[in-house]
Amino acid sequence: MAASFLLIQLLSGLAHAMVLFLIASGLSLIFGVTRIVNFAHGSFYMLAAYLAYSLAGWLPLGPAAFYVGVLLAALAVGALGALVEVALLRRVYRAPELYQLLLTFALVLVVADVVRFVWGTENKTGPAAPGLEGSVPIAGQLFPTYDLALVLLGPAVAGGLWWLFHRTRWGILIRAATQDREMVAVLGVDQRRLFTSVFFLGSALAGLAGALQLPRQALTNVMDAAVITEAFVVVVVGGMGSVPGALLAAVVIGVLDAFGVLVFPRASLVMMFAIMAVVLVVRPWGLLGRPEAQPRGAGGPVVAESAVTLPRPVVLAAAAALVLGPPLLPVFHVWVLVEILAFALFAASLHLLMGTGGLVSFGHAATFGLGAYGAALLVQRAGAPMELAFLAAPLVAAAGAALIGWFCVRLTSIYFAMLTLAFAQIAYAIAHQWYDVTGGDNGLLGIWPAPWLAAPLRYYYLALAAAGAGVALLALIGRAPFGLVLRAARDHARRAEAAGIHVRRHQWIAFVVAGFFGGLAGAIFVFLKGSVFPTYLAVPMSIEPLVMVLLGGVHAFAGAPLGAAVFKLLDTVVTQYTDAWQLVLGTVLILLVLVFPRGLLGILAARRAG
Amino acid sequence: MSRRWALTGAVALLLAAAGPAAAQGPIKIGEINSFSGIAAPFTGPYRQAVEMVVDEINARGGVLGRKLQVIFRDDKGQPAEAVKHAQELVAGEKVVLIAGTFLSNVGLAVSDWARQNRVLFVAAEPLTEALTWAKGHDYVFRVRPNTYQQGVMLAEKAAKMKYQRWATIGPNYEYGKRAWETFRDRLRQLRPDVQVVGEHWPTLGKLEPGPFVSAILNQNPEALYVSLFGSDWLAFVREANKRGLFQKMFVVGILLGEPEYIEPLKTEAPEGMLVTGYPWYDIDIPAHRDWVARYQKRFDRHPMLGSLVGYITYLSVAEALRKAGSTETDKLVAAFRGLRVETPIGPIAFRAVDGQSTMGAWVGFTKIDPKRGVGIMVNHEYIPGDRVLPSEEEVRKMRAGG
């Protein structure tokens, strides 16, 4: 390869890297200081892009309209970020910090529909940047002037942030808060203003990144989802809360991606996640991050109080309703119930990790997908009977979880969460790419129950038996000595170790057990739908059980199945009656979080505490 | 007593007579499509046309003396969601058939559910060949010409050109892979001298165009085959324009002449590309001109390809209902086999062997229309779908193999 080509490829990678850096630096700041896993960061990026699109067309400023529009859009989105912090997030700071994640998830839904209704669903292309339209010859090839400007802008923004953090009092406080928030509070710094200002700056950076994409990319309704996982990857690879780390990680990822596609044409699907997995295994706190003084769950401690349990009569009544009710229901309701059962088990299996173990997984879809693919492959490729495939699926998932867990339990907090995400994405990429075995994105079809189980009620009772047994076993495990050990490790890993508990081994076993039941949930689901696709392993499938556990109340084991039921019912009903399902669902979730800041069953915990 | 029984009997008789009349409610059709998510940019015009055609049919008295009613459901671009809607539409709403879908994997999931549950599924837009061939079955029919057909149309034109060194870029996705393979294989049959110098497979929906454009330029092919679409395609064009890619090579683009893909580029659309598409502004069929006028009058915008497919899908459904004289699935399936439908672009038929319609596509070259400020197709030719379909013998083999 000619040197000129390598230079151009490097510059192309750097232009991509600078956009990644802008988004990720904002996210890193917010996460570093507030520990909030802000899913809405991608939504702010999208919103700013659309705002800048409208402003650039509307402002009567001639060529300056584009630049003023970009700045105004970034500022407006920054202000919106601050508003969200003040009006919504601040109300739930006293709840376990993960609840803010639920709020930001709801915001993602709301913003998505707002964009859809205001700007429409059709793809749009923004204007070129005046003065930077063409390209310049570099080493005998043409390179877009605008991309070159981005390559220069990135370091300039990084320099500005460096100045802000090292030369202003506000920046020094931010750095201190990233290191040790409690200490900063003890020293009498008003955290509220700190948090609001961080949200403003972080969101404005996301907005700047989105607005600056106008001349390069197309505007779509799904650009939020496309960017948010990538932003998290850059944050974690760089080291949480570290702006230079975000810059370095963005450059590494952007450049490796640019060269990777030359060697492996399909590499960009998984390149970023492979890099993240390697970095996390070798250097768990990221390239330029520092090991945490006190390891915490992703988004802070998950559970501060002891667990609550439902009164026995309530549990018995629910069980009786599930056994006796369905024959009286219309067929479609029975199908919805089967789906709820699958997700109740899926959420309950995540609860073992997240609630009991304090290990927040962002990649639980891997277990669900492995179970679903395991069952499907046994039926399709090995010709196994459905009954056998159904029973073997959880074993496949448990085996996968054993492998993934072995690496993941070496990490804590957000790094654990992100490594599980990396493995889930790698599993997704394998399912997507291995056409001969998995059928690629066209999936595997014809995975139906055996004829004697095919009638809706019969399949329902199979699902009820499997999910019921699974949930009951998980409840037992949570209360057994094994579960108590997990809780001890969650609440104070060092003391648990001092008491002679092998923390990692217990967490690894919990990971495998959660994988087993996640896989069983996948098996229930795959024979309900009759087909399996890589989307079963994708990010939204990992977010859903997380949302369910939080919605139900992470304090109570029963919260997971309850959250699953409420979320699925809401989703099913809302989707049926309105096109604006994201807006309605998002708004309902926001209201639920504000009314039940510890989840639906959190009320019980609050009453007990009171 | 006897009077009372007689009265009861009379009422019962009346009710029995009224029975069919009571069943004379509308004929319900379940429409599942991606109104949100990754395919949402393309389903809006489709939905408009469905509403339009159903209103037109109902204004003429409906079908079998009953009105048509379409119940829309959003699959969010997810196969599992689509299957849930299919269950609900059939069990709850009692629809007589399911229609729609855009994404291939969603279409396949619904199709497999339809096979298992013996429900008729009229797939509108999914392009994967597997739907009617390798994974085909008796209960599925498809309106739009599939990936194979469009790839072959382009290959037959491209084979007449001088280009030998080819490269490709497409989404890392079954559609992209098959769009390229069918084109490449047919091209090689016709032109054994063709070489492939590069293949590029960016992730669907996440194309960062710079590295790909420079890699393609570095391979220096004479011609490039593109199966990108949506936002990936738009981003690619913007970068490729700045680096002069379109001046250095001939470009062939599957689907890229469809207004859905070329119009968002406005005047940035590349000229001189060989594409399949839909030149709605330039189709010399009176019925089509009339249809475009009606569409524009009603919606105050011109139709997209999705509009045409939506319109034809529901014309076909209505025609099948008429031919079957019934809403029973088995009779409808029998009616769809070999069904002939008069459409705004002329007659099409659903092949008995695989349920693929003979709707074709237009093949032509792109050019900027200075008046409207968007790319259009010129020198185009309509290629009927049946001219590029494999023989019934080959189709039977593929269906048996699946």
JSON list of N, CA and C in Angstrom, two decimals, chain A residues 9 12 16 116 122 125-126 135 147 214 216-217 220 265-266 268-269 332 339 432-433 435 441-442 446 448 529 533 571-572 575-576 581, chain B residues 35-36 74 76 79-80 84 88 105 108 112 116 128 172-174 201 203 207-208 211 214-215 231 235 238-239 242-243 264 266 301:
[
{"chain": "A", "resi": 9, "resn": "GLN", "atom": "N", "xyz": [-6.13, 7.23, 4.79]},
{"chain": "A", "resi": 9, "resn": "GLN", "atom": "CA", "xyz": [-6.92, 6.33, 5.63]},
{"chain": "A", "resi": 9, "resn": "GLN", "atom": "C", "xyz": [-6.83, 6.77, 7.10]},
{"chain": "A", "resi": 12, "resn": "SER", "atom": "N", "xyz": [-9.00, 9.76, 7.57]},
{"chain": "A", "resi": 12, "resn": "SER", "atom": "CA", "xyz": [-10.42, 9.36, 7.60]},
{"chain": "A", "resi": 12, "resn": "SER", "atom": "C", "xyz": [-10.78, 8.81, 8.97]},
{"chain": "A", "resi": 16, "resn": "HIS", "atom": "N", "xyz": [-13.51, 10.45, 11.98]},
{"chain": "A", "resi": 16, "resn": "HIS", "atom": "CA", "xyz": [-14.50, 9.66, 12.71]},
{"chain": "A", "resi": 16, "resn": "HIS", "atom": "C", "xyz": [-14.22, 9.75, 14.20]},
{"chain": "A", "resi": 116, "resn": "ARG", "atom": "N", "xyz": [-39.72, 12.17, 15.79]},
{"chain": "A", "resi": 116, "resn": "ARG", "atom": "CA", "xyz": [-40.53, 11.56, 14.73]},
{"chain": "A", "resi": 116, "resn": "ARG", "atom": "C", "xyz": [-41.70, 12.47, 14.35]},
{"chain": "A", "resi": 122, "resn": "GLU", "atom": "N", "xyz": [-38.80, 10.50, 7.44]},
{"chain": "A", "resi": 122, "resn": "GLU", "atom": "CA", "xyz": [-37.95, 10.35, 6.26]},
{"chain": "A", "resi": 122, "resn": "GLU", "atom": "C", "xyz": [-36.54, 10.86, 6.52]},
{"chain": "A", "resi": 125, "resn": "THR", "atom": "N", "xyz": [-30.90, 15.11, 4.57]},
{"chain": "A", "resi": 125, "resn": "THR", "atom": "CA", "xyz": [-29.49, 15.48, 4.51]},
{"chain": "A", "resi": 125, "resn": "THR", "atom": "C", "xyz": [-29.37, 16.97, 4.75]},
{"chain": "A", "resi": 126, "resn": "GLY", "atom": "N", "xyz": [-28.46, 17.31, 5.63]},
{"chain": "A", "resi": 126, "resn": "GLY", "atom": "CA", "xyz": [-28.29, 18.71, 6.00]},
{"chain": "A", "resi": 126, "resn": "GLY", "atom": "C", "xyz": [-27.43, 19.45, 4.98]},
{"chain": "A", "resi": 135, "resn": "SER", "atom": "N", "xyz": [-12.93, 19.81, -1.25]},
{"chain": "A", "resi": 135, "resn": "SER", "atom": "CA", "xyz": [-11.88, 18.97, -0.69]},
{"chain": "A", "resi": 135, "resn": "SER", "atom": "C", "xyz": [-10.53, 19.56, -1.05]},
{"chain": "A", "resi": 147, "resn": "ASP", "atom": "N", "xyz": [-13.88, 17.37, 6.85]},
{"chain": "A", "resi": 147, "resn": "ASP", "atom": "CA", "xyz": [-13.31, 16.33, 7.71]},
{"chain": "A", "resi": 147, "resn": "ASP", "atom": "C", "xyz": [-11.98, 16.78, 8.29]},
{"chain": "A", "resi": 214, "resn": "LEU", "atom": "N", "xyz": [-24.13, 17.23, 10.53]},
{"chain": "A", "resi": 214, "resn": "LEU", "atom": "CA", "xyz": [-25.02, 17.67, 9.44]},
{"chain": "A", "resi": 214, "resn": "LEU", "atom": "C", "xyz": [-24.40, 17.56, 8.05]},
{"chain": "A", "resi": 216, "resn": "ARG", "atom": "N", "xyz": [-22.05, 15.71, 6.99]},
{"chain": "A", "resi": 216, "resn": "ARG", "atom": "CA", "xyz": [-21.42, 14.42, 6.67]},
{"chain": "A", "resi": 216, "resn": "ARG", "atom": "C", "xyz": [-22.43, 13.29, 6.58]},
{"chain": "A", "resi": 217, "resn": "GLN", "atom": "N", "xyz": [-23.30, 13.21, 7.60]},
{"chain": "A", "resi": 217, "resn": "GLN", "atom": "CA", "xyz": [-24.17, 12.05, 7.71]},
{"chain": "A", "resi": 217, "resn": "GLN", "atom": "C", "xyz": [-25.60, 12.44, 7.38]},
{"chain": "A", "resi": 220, "resn": "THR", "atom": "N", "xyz": [-31.47, 10.62, 10.75]},
{"chain": "A", "resi": 220, "resn": "THR", "atom": "CA", "xyz": [-32.47, 9.55, 10.82]},
{"chain": "A", "resi": 220, "resn": "THR", "atom": "C", "xyz": [-33.06, 9.50, 12.22]},
{"chain": "A", "resi": 265, "resn": "PRO", "atom": "N", "xyz": [-13.21, -7.21, 5.84]},
{"chain": "A", "resi": 265, "resn": "PRO", "atom": "CA", "xyz": [-14.23, -6.29, 5.32]},
{"chain": "A", "resi": 265, "resn": "PRO", "atom": "C", "xyz": [-15.46, -6.16, 6.22]},
{"chain": "A", "resi": 266, "resn": "ARG", "atom": "N", "xyz": [-15.74, -7.17, 7.02]},
{"chain": "A", "resi": 266, "resn": "ARG", "atom": "CA", "xyz": [-16.95, -7.10, 7.85]},
{"chain": "A", "resi": 266, "resn": "ARG", "atom": "C", "xyz": [-16.62, -6.70, 9.28]},
{"chain": "A", "resi": 268, "resn": "SER", "atom": "N", "xyz": [-16.22, -3.94, 10.98]},
{"chain": "A", "resi": 268, "resn": "SER", "atom": "CA", "xyz": [-16.75, -2.83, 11.77]},
{"chain": "A", "resi": 268, "resn": "SER", "atom": "C", "xyz": [-17.94, -3.27, 12.64]},
{"chain": "A", "resi": 269, "resn": "LEU", "atom": "N", "xyz": [-18.53, -4.40, 12.33]},
{"chain": "A", "resi": 269, "resn": "LEU", "atom": "CA", "xyz": [-19.63, -4.89, 13.16]},
{"chain": "A", "resi": 269, "resn": "LEU", "atom": "C", "xyz": [-19.19, -5.11, 14.60]},
{"chain": "A", "resi": 332, "resn": "PHE", "atom": "N", "xyz": [-55.44, -14.84, 22.38]},
{"chain": "A", "resi": 332, "resn": "PHE", "atom": "CA", "xyz": [-54.34, -13.89, 22.26]},
{"chain": "A", "resi": 332, "resn": "PHE", "atom": "C", "xyz": [-53.76, -13.53, 23.62]},
{"chain": "A", "resi": 339, "resn": "GLU", "atom": "N", "xyz": [-45.47, -14.78, 26.79]},
{"chain": "A", "resi": 339, "resn": "GLU", "atom": "CA", "xyz": [-44.36, -13.84, 26.61]},
{"chain": "A", "resi": 339, "resn": "GLU", "atom": "C", "xyz": [-43.97, -13.22, 27.95]},
{"chain": "A", "resi": 432, "resn": "HIS", "atom": "N", "xyz": [-24.78, -13.16, 13.75]},
{"chain": "A", "resi": 432, "resn": "HIS", "atom": "CA", "xyz": [-25.07, -12.37, 12.56]},
{"chain": "A", "resi": 432, "resn": "HIS", "atom": "C", "xyz": [-24.23, -12.82, 11.37]},
{"chain": "A", "resi": 433, "resn": "GLN", "atom": "N", "xyz": [-23.01, -13.26, 11.64]},
{"chain": "A", "resi": 433, "resn": "GLN", "atom": "CA", "xyz": [-22.04, -13.49, 10.58]},
{"chain": "A", "resi": 433, "resn": "GLN", "atom": "C", "xyz": [-21.94, -14.94, 10.13]},
{"chain": "A", "resi": 435, "resn": "TYR", "atom": "N", "xyz": [-23.35, -17.38, 8.71]},
{"chain": "A", "resi": 435, "resn": "TYR", "atom": "CA", "xyz": [-24.51, -17.71, 7.91]},
{"chain": "A", "resi": 435, "resn": "TYR", "atom": "C", "xyz": [-24.79, -19.21, 7.82]},
{"chain": "A", "resi": 441, "resn": "ASP", "atom": "N", "xyz": [-28.64, -12.86, 9.52]},
{"chain": "A", "resi": 441, "resn": "ASP", "atom": "CA", "xyz": [-29.74, -12.03, 10.02]},
{"chain": "A", "resi": 441, "resn": "ASP", "atom": "C", "xyz": [-31.10, -12.51, 9.51]},
{"chain": "A", "resi": 442, "resn": "ASN", "atom": "N", "xyz": [-31.12, -13.46, 8.59]},
{"chain": "A", "resi": 442, "resn": "ASN", "atom": "CA", "xyz": [-32.41, -14.07, 8.23]},
{"chain": "A", "resi": 442, "resn": "ASN", "atom": "C", "xyz": [-32.85, -15.13, 9.23]},
{"chain": "A", "resi": 446, "resn": "GLY", "atom": "N", "xyz": [-39.01, -22.03, 11.76]},
{"chain": "A", "resi": 446, "resn": "GLY", "atom": "CA", "xyz": [-39.64, -23.34, 11.95]},
{"chain": "A", "resi": 446, "resn": "GLY", "atom": "C", "xyz": [-39.32, -23.97, 13.29]},
{"chain": "A", "resi": 448, "resn": "TRP", "atom": "N", "xyz": [-40.94, -24.68, 16.15]},
{"chain": "A", "resi": 448, "resn": "TRP", "atom": "CA", "xyz": [-42.25, -24.71, 16.81]},
{"chain": "A", "resi": 448, "resn": "TRP", "atom": "C", "xyz": [-42.33, -25.83, 17.84]},
{"chain": "A", "resi": 529, "resn": "LYS", "atom": "N", "xyz": [-42.33, -17.92, 19.42]},
{"chain": "A", "resi": 529, "resn": "LYS", "atom": "CA", "xyz": [-42.26, -17.12, 18.20]},
{"chain": "A", "resi": 529, "resn": "LYS", "atom": "C", "xyz": [-41.98, -17.97, 16.97]},
{"chain": "A", "resi": 533, "resn": "PHE", "atom": "N", "xyz": [-33.54, -14.73, 15.70]},
{"chain": "A", "resi": 533, "resn": "PHE", "atom": "CA", "xyz": [-32.75, -13.80, 14.90]},
{"chain": "A", "resi": 533, "resn": "PHE", "atom": "C", "xyz": [-31.67, -13.19, 15.78]},
{"chain": "A", "resi": 571, "resn": "ASP", "atom": "N", "xyz": [-46.47, -2.17, 27.23]},
{"chain": "A", "resi": 571, "resn": "ASP", "atom": "CA", "xyz": [-45.95, -2.13, 25.87]},
{"chain": "A", "resi": 571, "resn": "ASP", "atom": "C", "xyz": [-46.98, -2.69, 24.89]},
{"chain": "A", "resi": 572, "resn": "THR", "atom": "N", "xyz": [-47.56, -3.84, 25.23]},
{"chain": "A", "resi": 572, "resn": "THR", "atom": "CA", "xyz": [-48.51, -4.49, 24.33]},
{"chain": "A", "resi": 572, "resn": "THR", "atom": "C", "xyz": [-49.75, -3.64, 24.13]},
{"chain": "A", "resi": 575, "resn": "THR", "atom": "N", "xyz": [-48.87, -0.18, 22.32]},
{"chain": "A", "resi": 575, "resn": "THR", "atom": "CA", "xyz": [-48.55, -0.35, 20.90]},
{"chain": "A", "resi": 575, "resn": "THR", "atom": "C", "xyz": [-49.81, -0.64, 20.09]},
{"chain": "A", "resi": 576, "resn": "GLN", "atom": "N", "xyz": [-50.76, -1.33, 20.73]},
{"chain": "A", "resi": 576, "resn": "GLN", "atom": "CA", "xyz": [-51.98, -1.69, 20.02]},
{"chain": "A", "resi": 576, "resn": "GLN", "atom": "C", "xyz": [-52.86, -0.46, 19.75]},
{"chain": "A", "resi": 581, "resn": "TRP", "atom": "N", "xyz": [-46.45, 5.10, 20.52]},
{"chain": "A", "resi": 581, "resn": "TRP", "atom": "CA", "xyz": [-46.22, 4.22, 21.67]},
{"chain": "A", "resi": 581, "resn": "TRP", "atom": "C", "xyz": [-44.99, 4.62, 22.47]},
{"chain": "B", "resi": 35, "resn": "PHE", "atom": "N", "xyz": [-43.55, 0.96, 11.34]},
{"chain": "B", "resi": 35, "resn": "PHE", "atom": "CA", "xyz": [-43.86, 2.38, 11.36]},
{"chain": "B", "resi": 35, "resn": "PHE", "atom": "C", "xyz": [-42.93, 3.15, 12.30]},
{"chain": "B", "resi": 36, "resn": "SER", "atom": "N", "xyz": [-42.15, 2.42, 13.09]},
{"chain": "B", "resi": 36, "resn": "SER", "atom": "CA", "xyz": [-41.06, 3.06, 13.83]},
{"chain": "B", "resi": 36, "resn": "SER", "atom": "C", "xyz": [-39.84, 2.16, 13.68]},
{"chain": "B", "resi": 74, "resn": "ASP", "atom": "N", "xyz": [-47.68, -1.74, 14.37]},
{"chain": "B", "resi": 74, "resn": "ASP", "atom": "CA", "xyz": [-46.27, -1.35, 14.22]},
{"chain": "B", "resi": 74, "resn": "ASP", "atom": "C", "xyz": [-45.37, -2.47, 14.76]},
{"chain": "B", "resi": 76, "resn": "LYS", "atom": "N", "xyz": [-42.14, -2.29, 14.88]},
{"chain": "B", "resi": 76, "resn": "LYS", "atom": "CA", "xyz": [-40.94, -1.65, 15.44]},
{"chain": "B", "resi": 76, "resn": "LYS", "atom": "C", "xyz": [-39.65, -2.19, 14.82]},
{"chain": "B", "resi": 79, "resn": "PRO", "atom": "N", "xyz": [-38.75, -8.82, 14.50]},
{"chain": "B", "resi": 79, "resn": "PRO", "atom": "CA", "xyz": [-39.52, -10.00, 14.10]},
{"chain": "B", "resi": 79, "resn": "PRO", "atom": "C", "xyz": [-40.44, -10.52, 15.21]},
{"chain": "B", "resi": 80, "resn": "ALA", "atom": "N", "xyz": [-39.93, -10.58, 16.44]},
{"chain": "B", "resi": 80, "resn": "ALA", "atom": "CA", "xyz": [-40.74, -11.15, 17.52]},
{"chain": "B", "resi": 80, "resn": "ALA", "atom": "C", "xyz": [-41.99, -10.30, 17.77]},
{"chain": "B", "resi": 84, "resn": "LYS", "atom": "N", "xyz": [-46.08, -11.32, 17.44]},
{"chain": "B", "resi": 84, "resn": "LYS", "atom": "CA", "xyz": [-47.08, -11.03, 18.47]},
{"chain": "B", "resi": 84, "resn": "LYS", "atom": "C", "xyz": [-48.30, -10.36, 17.84]},
{"chain": "B", "resi": 88, "resn": "GLU", "atom": "N", "xyz": [-52.27, -11.63, 17.60]},
{"chain": "B", "resi": 88, "resn": "GLU", "atom": "CA", "xyz": [-53.37, -10.80, 18.09]},
{"chain": "B", "resi": 88, "resn": "GLU", "atom": "C", "xyz": [-54.37, -10.49, 16.98]},
{"chain": "B", "resi": 105, "resn": "ASN", "atom": "N", "xyz": [-36.14, -9.95, 7.60]},
{"chain": "B", "resi": 105, "resn": "ASN", "atom": "CA", "xyz": [-36.26, -10.88, 8.73]},
{"chain": "B", "resi": 105, "resn": "ASN", "atom": "C", "xyz": [-37.65, -10.83, 9.36]},
{"chain": "B", "resi": 108, "resn": "LEU", "atom": "N", "xyz": [-39.84, -12.88, 7.04]},
{"chain": "B", "resi": 108, "resn": "LEU", "atom": "CA", "xyz": [-39.62, -14.32, 7.21]},
{"chain": "B", "resi": 108, "resn": "LEU", "atom": "C", "xyz": [-40.27, -14.84, 8.48]},
{"chain": "B", "resi": 112, "resn": "ASP", "atom": "N", "xyz": [-43.20, -17.62, 8.47]},
{"chain": "B", "resi": 112, "resn": "ASP", "atom": "CA", "xyz": [-43.10, -18.93, 9.12]},
{"chain": "B", "resi": 112, "resn": "ASP", "atom": "C", "xyz": [-44.25, -19.14, 10.11]},
{"chain": "B", "resi": 116, "resn": "GLN", "atom": "N", "xyz": [-47.12, -22.15, 9.93]},
{"chain": "B", "resi": 116, "resn": "GLN", "atom": "CA", "xyz": [-47.46, -22.98, 11.08]},
{"chain": "B", "resi": 116, "resn": "GLN", "atom": "C", "xyz": [-48.94, -22.89, 11.42]},
{"chain": "B", "resi": 128, "resn": "THR", "atom": "N", "xyz": [-36.01, -10.51, 0.42]},
{"chain": "B", "resi": 128, "resn": "THR", "atom": "CA", "xyz": [-35.20, -11.73, 0.40]},
{"chain": "B", "resi": 128, "resn": "THR", "atom": "C", "xyz": [-35.84, -12.82, -0.46]},
{"chain": "B", "resi": 172, "resn": "ASN", "atom": "N", "xyz": [-23.65, -4.98, 5.70]},
{"chain": "B", "resi": 172, "resn": "ASN", "atom": "CA", "xyz": [-23.31, -6.31, 6.20]},
{"chain": "B", "resi": 172, "resn": "ASN", "atom": "C", "xyz": [-24.59, -6.94, 6.73]},
{"chain": "B", "resi": 173, "resn": "TYR", "atom": "N", "xyz": [-25.31, -7.58, 5.79]},
{"chain": "B", "resi": 173, "resn": "TYR", "atom": "CA", "xyz": [-26.71, -7.90, 6.03]},
{"chain": "B", "resi": 173, "resn": "TYR", "atom": "C", "xyz": [-27.09, -8.84, 4.91]},
{"chain": "B", "resi": 174, "resn": "GLU", "atom": "N", "xyz": [-28.02, -9.73, 5.13]},
{"chain": "B", "resi": 174, "resn": "GLU", "atom": "CA", "xyz": [-28.32, -10.72, 4.09]},
{"chain": "B", "resi": 174, "resn": "GLU", "atom": "C", "xyz": [-28.68, -10.05, 2.78]},
{"chain": "B", "resi": 201, "resn": "TRP", "atom": "N", "xyz": [-18.10, -4.26, 3.43]},
{"chain": "B", "resi": 201, "resn": "TRP", "atom": "CA", "xyz": [-19.35, -4.58, 4.13]},
{"chain": "B", "resi": 201, "resn": "TRP", "atom": "C", "xyz": [-19.48, -3.80, 5.43]},
{"chain": "B", "resi": 203, "resn": "THR", "atom": "N", "xyz": [-21.29, -1.94, 8.64]},
{"chain": "B", "resi": 203, "resn": "THR", "atom": "CA", "xyz": [-22.43, -2.34, 9.46]},
{"chain": "B", "resi": 203, "resn": "THR", "atom": "C", "xyz": [-23.66, -1.54, 9.08]},
{"chain": "B", "resi": 207, "resn": "LEU", "atom": "N", "xyz": [-22.72, 3.36, 8.84]},
{"chain": "B", "resi": 207, "resn": "LEU", "atom": "CA", "xyz": [-21.61, 3.57, 7.92]},
{"chain": "B", "resi": 207, "resn": "LEU", "atom": "C", "xyz": [-20.87, 4.85, 8.26]},
{"chain": "B", "resi": 208, "resn": "GLU", "atom": "N", "xyz": [-19.56, 4.72, 8.50]},
{"chain": "B", "resi": 208, "resn": "GLU", "atom": "CA", "xyz": [-18.67, 5.86, 8.62]},
{"chain": "B", "resi": 208, "resn": "GLU", "atom": "C", "xyz": [-17.93, 5.89, 7.29]},
{"chain": "B", "resi": 211, "resn": "PRO", "atom": "N", "xyz": [-13.32, 5.93, 5.54]},
{"chain": "B", "resi": 211, "resn": "PRO", "atom": "CA", "xyz": [-12.39, 4.83, 5.29]},
{"chain": "B", "resi": 211, "resn": "PRO", "atom": "C", "xyz": [-12.81, 3.95, 4.11]},
{"chain": "B", "resi": 214, "resn": "SER", "atom": "N", "xyz": [-12.04, 5.84, 0.68]},
{"chain": "B", "resi": 214, "resn": "SER", "atom": "CA", "xyz": [-10.63, 5.85, 0.28]},
{"chain": "B", "resi": 214, "resn": "SER", "atom": "C", "xyz": [-10.15, 4.44, -0.05]},
{"chain": "B", "resi": 215, "resn": "ALA", "atom": "N", "xyz": [-10.68, 3.43, 0.64]},
{"chain": "B", "resi": 215, "resn": "ALA", "atom": "CA", "xyz": [-10.28, 2.06, 0.32]},
{"chain": "B", "resi": 215, "resn": "ALA", "atom": "C", "xyz": [-10.73, 1.69, -1.10]},
{"chain": "B", "resi": 231, "resn": "SER", "atom": "N", "xyz": [-29.79, 5.74, 5.31]},
{"chain": "B", "resi": 231, "resn": "SER", "atom": "CA", "xyz": [-28.83, 6.74, 5.77]},
{"chain": "B", "resi": 231, "resn": "SER", "atom": "C", "xyz": [-27.41, 6.38, 5.37]},
{"chain": "B", "resi": 235, "resn": "ALA", "atom": "N", "xyz": [-24.87, 9.01, 3.44]},
{"chain": "B", "resi": 235, "resn": "ALA", "atom": "CA", "xyz": [-23.56, 9.38, 3.97]},
{"chain": "B", "resi": 235, "resn": "ALA", "atom": "C", "xyz": [-22.45, 9.02, 2.98]},
{"chain": "B", "resi": 238, "resn": "ARG", "atom": "N", "xyz": [-22.24, 11.55, 0.03]},
{"chain": "B", "resi": 238, "resn": "ARG", "atom": "CA", "xyz": [-21.68, 12.86, 0.38]},
{"chain": "B", "resi": 238, "resn": "ARG", "atom": "C", "xyz": [-20.16, 12.79, 0.43]},
{"chain": "B", "resi": 239, "resn": "GLU", "atom": "N", "xyz": [-19.65, 11.72, 1.04]},
{"chain": "B", "resi": 239, "resn": "GLU", "atom": "CA", "xyz": [-18.20, 11.57, 1.14]},
{"chain": "B", "resi": 239, "resn": "GLU", "atom": "C", "xyz": [-17.61, 11.28, -0.25]},
{"chain": "B", "resi": 242, "resn": "LYS", "atom": "N", "xyz": [-17.22, 14.31, -2.46]},
{"chain": "B", "resi": 242, "resn": "LYS", "atom": "CA", "xyz": [-16.11, 15.19, -2.11]},
{"chain": "B", "resi": 242, "resn": "LYS", "atom": "C", "xyz": [-14.78, 14.61, -2.58]},
{"chain": "B", "resi": 243, "resn": "ARG", "atom": "N", "xyz": [-14.70, 13.29, -2.67]},
{"chain": "B", "resi": 243, "resn": "ARG", "atom": "CA", "xyz": [-13.42, 12.70, -3.06]},
{"chain": "B", "resi": 243, "resn": "ARG", "atom": "C", "xyz": [-13.41, 12.29, -4.53]},
{"chain": "B", "resi": 264, "resn": "PRO", "atom": "N", "xyz": [-33.71, 12.30, -1.03]},
{"chain": "B", "resi": 264, "resn": "PRO", "atom": "CA", "xyz": [-33.11, 13.00, 0.12]},
{"chain": "B", "resi": 264, "resn": "PRO", "atom": "C", "xyz": [-31.75, 13.62, -0.23]},
{"chain": "B", "resi": 266, "resn": "LYS", "atom": "N", "xyz": [-31.14, 15.38, -2.77]},
{"chain": "B", "resi": 266, "resn": "LYS", "atom": "CA", "xyz": [-31.36, 16.62, -3.54]},
{"chain": "B", "resi": 266, "resn": "LYS", "atom": "C", "xyz": [-30.36, 16.68, -4.71]},
{"chain": "B", "resi": 301, "resn": "ARG", "atom": "N", "xyz": [-48.46, 15.36, -2.16]},
{"chain": "B", "resi": 301, "resn": "ARG", "atom": "CA", "xyz": [-47.07, 14.97, -2.39]},
{"chain": "B", "resi": 301, "resn": "ARG", "atom": "C", "xyz": [-47.09, 13.86, -3.42]}
]
